[in-house]
Short mmCIF file of C-alpha atoms and ligand atoms in Angstrom, two decimals:
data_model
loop_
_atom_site.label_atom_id
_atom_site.label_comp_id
_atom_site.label_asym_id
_atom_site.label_seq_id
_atom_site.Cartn_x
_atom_site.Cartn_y
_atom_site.Cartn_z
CA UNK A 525 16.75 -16.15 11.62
CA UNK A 526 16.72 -15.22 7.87
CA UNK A 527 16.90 -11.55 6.21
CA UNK A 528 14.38 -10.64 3.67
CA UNK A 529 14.97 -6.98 2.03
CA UNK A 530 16.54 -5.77 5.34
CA UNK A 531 13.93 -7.65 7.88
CA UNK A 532 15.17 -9.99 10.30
CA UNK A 533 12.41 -13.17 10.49
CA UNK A 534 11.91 -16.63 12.38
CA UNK A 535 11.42 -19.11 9.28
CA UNK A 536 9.46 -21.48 11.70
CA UNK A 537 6.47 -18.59 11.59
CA UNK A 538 6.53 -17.82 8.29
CA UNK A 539 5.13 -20.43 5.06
CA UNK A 540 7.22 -21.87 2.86
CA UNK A 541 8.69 -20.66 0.09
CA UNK A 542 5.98 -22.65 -2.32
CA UNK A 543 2.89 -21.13 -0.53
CA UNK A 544 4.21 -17.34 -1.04
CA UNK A 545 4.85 -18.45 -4.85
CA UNK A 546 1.70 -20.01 -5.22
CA UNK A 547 -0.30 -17.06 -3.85
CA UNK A 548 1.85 -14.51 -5.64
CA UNK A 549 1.29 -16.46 -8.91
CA UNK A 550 -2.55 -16.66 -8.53
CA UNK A 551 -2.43 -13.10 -7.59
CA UNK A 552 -0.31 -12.00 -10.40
CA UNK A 553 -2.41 -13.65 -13.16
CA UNK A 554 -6.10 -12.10 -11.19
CA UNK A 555 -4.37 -8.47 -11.05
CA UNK A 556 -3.36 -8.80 -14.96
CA UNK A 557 -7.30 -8.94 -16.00
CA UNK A 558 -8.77 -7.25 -13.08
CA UNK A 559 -6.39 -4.83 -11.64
CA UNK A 560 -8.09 -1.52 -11.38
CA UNK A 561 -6.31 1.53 -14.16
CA UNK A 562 -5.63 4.65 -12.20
CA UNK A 563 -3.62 7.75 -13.70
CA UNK A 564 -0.73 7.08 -10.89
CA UNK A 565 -0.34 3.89 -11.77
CA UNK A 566 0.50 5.16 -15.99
CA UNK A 567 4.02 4.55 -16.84
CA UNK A 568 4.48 8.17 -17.43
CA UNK A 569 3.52 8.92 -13.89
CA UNK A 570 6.31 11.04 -12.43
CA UNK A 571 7.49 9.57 -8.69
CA UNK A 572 6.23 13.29 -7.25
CA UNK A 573 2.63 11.47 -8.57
CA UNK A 574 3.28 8.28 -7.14
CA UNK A 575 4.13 9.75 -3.38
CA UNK A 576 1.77 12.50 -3.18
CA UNK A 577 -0.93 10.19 -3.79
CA UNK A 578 -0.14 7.51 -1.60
CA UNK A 579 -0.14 10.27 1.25
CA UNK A 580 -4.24 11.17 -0.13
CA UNK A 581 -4.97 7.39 -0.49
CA UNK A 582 -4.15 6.93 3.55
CA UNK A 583 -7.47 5.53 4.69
CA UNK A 584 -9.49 6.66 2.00
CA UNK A 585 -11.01 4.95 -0.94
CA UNK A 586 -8.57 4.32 -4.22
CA UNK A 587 -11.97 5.63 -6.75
CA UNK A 588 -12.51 9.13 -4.02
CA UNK A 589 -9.11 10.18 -4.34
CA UNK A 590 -9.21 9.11 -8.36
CA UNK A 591 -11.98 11.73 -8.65
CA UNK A 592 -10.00 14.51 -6.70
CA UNK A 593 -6.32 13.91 -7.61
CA UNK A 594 -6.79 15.61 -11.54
CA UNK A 595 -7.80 18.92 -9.60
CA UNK A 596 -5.32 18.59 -6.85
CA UNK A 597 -2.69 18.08 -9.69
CA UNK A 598 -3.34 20.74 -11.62
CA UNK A 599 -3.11 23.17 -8.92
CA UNK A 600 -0.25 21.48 -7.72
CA UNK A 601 1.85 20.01 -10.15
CA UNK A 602 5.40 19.92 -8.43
CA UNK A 603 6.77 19.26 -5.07
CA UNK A 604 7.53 23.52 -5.61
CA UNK A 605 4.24 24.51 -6.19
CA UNK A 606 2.89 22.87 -3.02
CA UNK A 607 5.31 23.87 -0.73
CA UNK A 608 3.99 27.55 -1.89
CA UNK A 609 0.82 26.70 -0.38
CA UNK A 610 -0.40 27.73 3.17
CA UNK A 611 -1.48 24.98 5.51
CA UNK A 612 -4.91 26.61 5.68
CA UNK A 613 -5.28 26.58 2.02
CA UNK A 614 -4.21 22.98 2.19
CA UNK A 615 -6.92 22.07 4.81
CA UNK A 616 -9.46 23.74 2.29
CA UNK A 617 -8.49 22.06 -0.68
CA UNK A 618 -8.48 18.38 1.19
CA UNK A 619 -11.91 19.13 3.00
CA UNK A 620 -13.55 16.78 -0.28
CA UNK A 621 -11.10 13.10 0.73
CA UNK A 622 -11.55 13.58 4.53
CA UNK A 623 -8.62 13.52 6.73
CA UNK A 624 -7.96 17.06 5.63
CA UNK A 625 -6.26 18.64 8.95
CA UNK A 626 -3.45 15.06 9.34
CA UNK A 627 -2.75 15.36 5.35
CA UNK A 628 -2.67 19.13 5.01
CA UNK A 629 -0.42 18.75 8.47
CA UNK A 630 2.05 16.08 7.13
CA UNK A 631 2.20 17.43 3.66
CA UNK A 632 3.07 21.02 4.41
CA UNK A 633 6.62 20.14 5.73
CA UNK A 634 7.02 17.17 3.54
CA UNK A 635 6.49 19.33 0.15
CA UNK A 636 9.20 22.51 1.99
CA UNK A 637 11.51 19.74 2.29
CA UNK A 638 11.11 18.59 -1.01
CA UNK A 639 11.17 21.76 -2.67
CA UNK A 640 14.30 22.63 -0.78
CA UNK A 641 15.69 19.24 -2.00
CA UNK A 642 15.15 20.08 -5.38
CA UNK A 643 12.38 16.82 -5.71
CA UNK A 644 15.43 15.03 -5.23
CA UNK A 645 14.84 11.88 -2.72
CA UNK A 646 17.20 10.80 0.12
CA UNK A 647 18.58 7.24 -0.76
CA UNK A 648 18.87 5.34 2.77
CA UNK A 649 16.30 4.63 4.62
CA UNK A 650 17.15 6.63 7.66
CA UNK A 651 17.12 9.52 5.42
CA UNK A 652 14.41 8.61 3.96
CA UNK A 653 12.55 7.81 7.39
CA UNK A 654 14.19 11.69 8.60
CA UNK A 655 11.85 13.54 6.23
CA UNK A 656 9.35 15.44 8.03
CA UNK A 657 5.42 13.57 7.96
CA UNK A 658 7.05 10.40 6.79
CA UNK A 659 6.03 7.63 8.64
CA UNK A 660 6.90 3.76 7.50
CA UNK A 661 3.83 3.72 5.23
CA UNK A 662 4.99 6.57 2.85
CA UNK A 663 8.92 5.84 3.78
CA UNK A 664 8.32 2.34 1.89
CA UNK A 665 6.29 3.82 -0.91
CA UNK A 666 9.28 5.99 -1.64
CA UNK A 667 11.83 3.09 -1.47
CA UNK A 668 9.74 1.40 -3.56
CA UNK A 669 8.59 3.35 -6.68
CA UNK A 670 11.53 5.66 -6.41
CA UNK A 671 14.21 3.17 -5.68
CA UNK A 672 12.88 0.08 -7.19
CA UNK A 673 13.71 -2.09 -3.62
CA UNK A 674 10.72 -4.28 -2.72
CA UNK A 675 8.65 -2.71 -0.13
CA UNK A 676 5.55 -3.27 1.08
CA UNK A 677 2.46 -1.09 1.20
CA UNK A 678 1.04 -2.31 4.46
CA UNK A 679 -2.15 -0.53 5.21
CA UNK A 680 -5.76 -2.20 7.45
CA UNK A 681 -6.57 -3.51 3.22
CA UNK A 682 -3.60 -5.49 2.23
CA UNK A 683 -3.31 -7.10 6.51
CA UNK A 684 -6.86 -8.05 5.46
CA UNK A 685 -6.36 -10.40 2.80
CA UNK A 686 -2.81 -11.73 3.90
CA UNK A 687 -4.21 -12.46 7.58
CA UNK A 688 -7.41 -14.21 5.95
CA UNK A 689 -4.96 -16.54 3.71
CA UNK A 690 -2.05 -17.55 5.86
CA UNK A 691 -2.27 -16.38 9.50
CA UNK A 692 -3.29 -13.21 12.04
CA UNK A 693 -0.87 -11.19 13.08
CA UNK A 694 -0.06 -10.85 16.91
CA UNK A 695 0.02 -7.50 17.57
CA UNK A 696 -3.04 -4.46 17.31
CA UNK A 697 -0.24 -2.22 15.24
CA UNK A 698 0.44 -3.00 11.88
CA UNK A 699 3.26 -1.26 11.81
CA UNK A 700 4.71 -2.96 14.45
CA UNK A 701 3.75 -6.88 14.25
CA UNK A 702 7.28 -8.60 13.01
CA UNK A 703 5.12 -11.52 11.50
CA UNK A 704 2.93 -9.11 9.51
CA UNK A 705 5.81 -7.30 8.27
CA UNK A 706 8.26 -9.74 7.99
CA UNK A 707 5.01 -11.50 5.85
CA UNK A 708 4.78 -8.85 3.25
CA UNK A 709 7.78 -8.74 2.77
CA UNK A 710 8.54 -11.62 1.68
CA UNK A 711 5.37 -11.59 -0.52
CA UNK A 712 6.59 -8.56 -2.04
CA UNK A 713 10.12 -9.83 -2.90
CA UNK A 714 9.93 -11.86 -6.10
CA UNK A 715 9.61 -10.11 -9.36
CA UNK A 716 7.32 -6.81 -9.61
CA UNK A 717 7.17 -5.68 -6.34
CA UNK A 718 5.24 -2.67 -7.48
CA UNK A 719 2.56 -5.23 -9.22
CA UNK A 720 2.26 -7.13 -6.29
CA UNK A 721 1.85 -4.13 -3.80
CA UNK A 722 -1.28 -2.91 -5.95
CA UNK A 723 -2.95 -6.95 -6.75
CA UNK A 724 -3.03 -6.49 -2.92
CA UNK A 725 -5.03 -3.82 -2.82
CA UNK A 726 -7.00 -4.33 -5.48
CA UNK A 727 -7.60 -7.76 -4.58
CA UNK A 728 -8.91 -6.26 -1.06
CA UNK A 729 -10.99 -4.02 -2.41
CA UNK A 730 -12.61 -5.76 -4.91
CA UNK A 731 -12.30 -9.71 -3.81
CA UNK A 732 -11.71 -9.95 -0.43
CA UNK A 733 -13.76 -6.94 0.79
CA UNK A 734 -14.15 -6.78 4.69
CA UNK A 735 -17.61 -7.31 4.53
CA UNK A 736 -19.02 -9.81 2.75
CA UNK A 737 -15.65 -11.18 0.81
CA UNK A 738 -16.22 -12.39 -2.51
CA UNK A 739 -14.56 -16.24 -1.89
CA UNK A 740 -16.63 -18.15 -4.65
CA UNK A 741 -14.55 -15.94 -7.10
CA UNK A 742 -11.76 -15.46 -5.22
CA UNK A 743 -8.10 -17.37 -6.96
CA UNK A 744 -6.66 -17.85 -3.87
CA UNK A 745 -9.74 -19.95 -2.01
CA UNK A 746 -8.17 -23.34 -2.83
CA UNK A 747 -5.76 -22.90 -0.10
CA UNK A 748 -6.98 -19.75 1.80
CA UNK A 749 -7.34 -20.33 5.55
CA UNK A 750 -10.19 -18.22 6.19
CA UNK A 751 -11.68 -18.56 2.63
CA UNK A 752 -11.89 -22.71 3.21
CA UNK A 753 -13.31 -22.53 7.05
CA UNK A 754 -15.94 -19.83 5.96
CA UNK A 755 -17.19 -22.31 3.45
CA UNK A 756 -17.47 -25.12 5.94
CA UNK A 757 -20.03 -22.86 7.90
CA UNK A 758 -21.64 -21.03 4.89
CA UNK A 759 -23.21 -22.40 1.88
CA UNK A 760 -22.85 -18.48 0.93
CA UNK A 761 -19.55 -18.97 -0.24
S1 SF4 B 377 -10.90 -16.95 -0.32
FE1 SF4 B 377 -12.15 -15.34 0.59
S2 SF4 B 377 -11.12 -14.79 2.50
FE2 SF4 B 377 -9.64 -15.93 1.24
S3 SF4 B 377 -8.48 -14.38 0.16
FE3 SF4 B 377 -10.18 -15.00 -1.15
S4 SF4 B 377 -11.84 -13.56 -0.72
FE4 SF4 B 377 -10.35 -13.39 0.93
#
């Protein structure tokens, strides 16, 4: 058993050390010309930007919450000023990105807490993990772009594109498959964890899309697993 950023994993399951730099690299290099520009990702982006909106990106597309976030900011620019809000006026004002009851419900309590904290963010990851509508998705965005530890953003997207290139996972749950997240992690722990989290998305959403995945100009189909058996059945590829 070896320990990457706090996971416990069986090295026999995992690839080696030169396939997770190789894909990283060719990753690295696509996400430097393609990677999409969104205002969370600016450098001036405050972390209250960079956690509220992974909570409105949960299962919705990166360019519908891009349209709504400038509106949602502006009403709410602080951790304070949403924790003013009523739940109903939250369900309202999420109504145009879907989900709007679960966000409005996990938000509420998480912006009180956070106003009552002063914006200021627990450090271990069992506090972090206590905050109310935190689940591991959003407890890892916090460790990671307000901590600077390597976390991954595991969400349906990035399982996508590392299943297709190395292996499936074993379990239905994401959240709870250890080769899945024993995988991203490791992926994620070499230099800019935060540019490797969003080449993973980006990659899924404009490369390897779930329908129809873009292989012929994908930089990872030299050794991708799925990429390389989809092309000996398809001359699509
Ligand atoms: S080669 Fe195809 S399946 Fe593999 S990562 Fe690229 S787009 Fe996805």
């Amino acid at each position: 058993m070896l320990n990457a950023g706090g996971i416990n994993y069986c090295m026999n399951d995992l690839p080696s050390d030169e396939k997770i730099s190789w894909f990283r690299e060719r990753l690295l290099e696509w996400f430097a010309l393609q990677g999409r520009r969104f205002p969370w990702r600016v450098k001036s982006a405050t972390n209250y930007k960079k956690i509220i909106v992974e909570v409105l990106l949960k299962r919705t597309q990166a360019d519908t919450v891009a349209k709504f976030f400038p509106s949602f900011l502006q009403r709410f620019p602080s951790w304070k000023k949403l924790a003013q809000a009523t739940e109903d006026e939250l369900i309202e004002i999420l109504k145009p990105i879907g989900l709007h009851r679960q966000r409005a419900a996990s938000l509420k309590p998480l912006a009180s807490e956070m106003a009552r904290r002063k914006g200021v963010y627990p450090r271990t990851r069992e506090e972090i993990e206590a905050l109310p509508g935190v689940g591991q998705y959003v407890a890892n965005a916090i460790e990671l772009f307000v901590h600077g530890r390597p976390r991954p953003l595991v969400d349906t997207n990035m399982t996508r594109v590392l299943e297709r290139f190395f292996e499936p996972r074993k379990l239905v749950d994401i959240r709870y498959d250890p080769y899945l997240q024993s995988l991203s992690q490791l992926v994620v722990s070499g230099e800019n964890p935060v540019a490797i989290n969003w080449a993973l998305l980006d990659h899924a959403a404009l490369i390897c899309k779930q329908q129809l995945p873009k292989c012929n100009t994908c930089p990872l189909l030299e050794r991708c697993r799925y990429g390389r058996q989809r092309g000996t059945h398809s001359s699509n590829i």
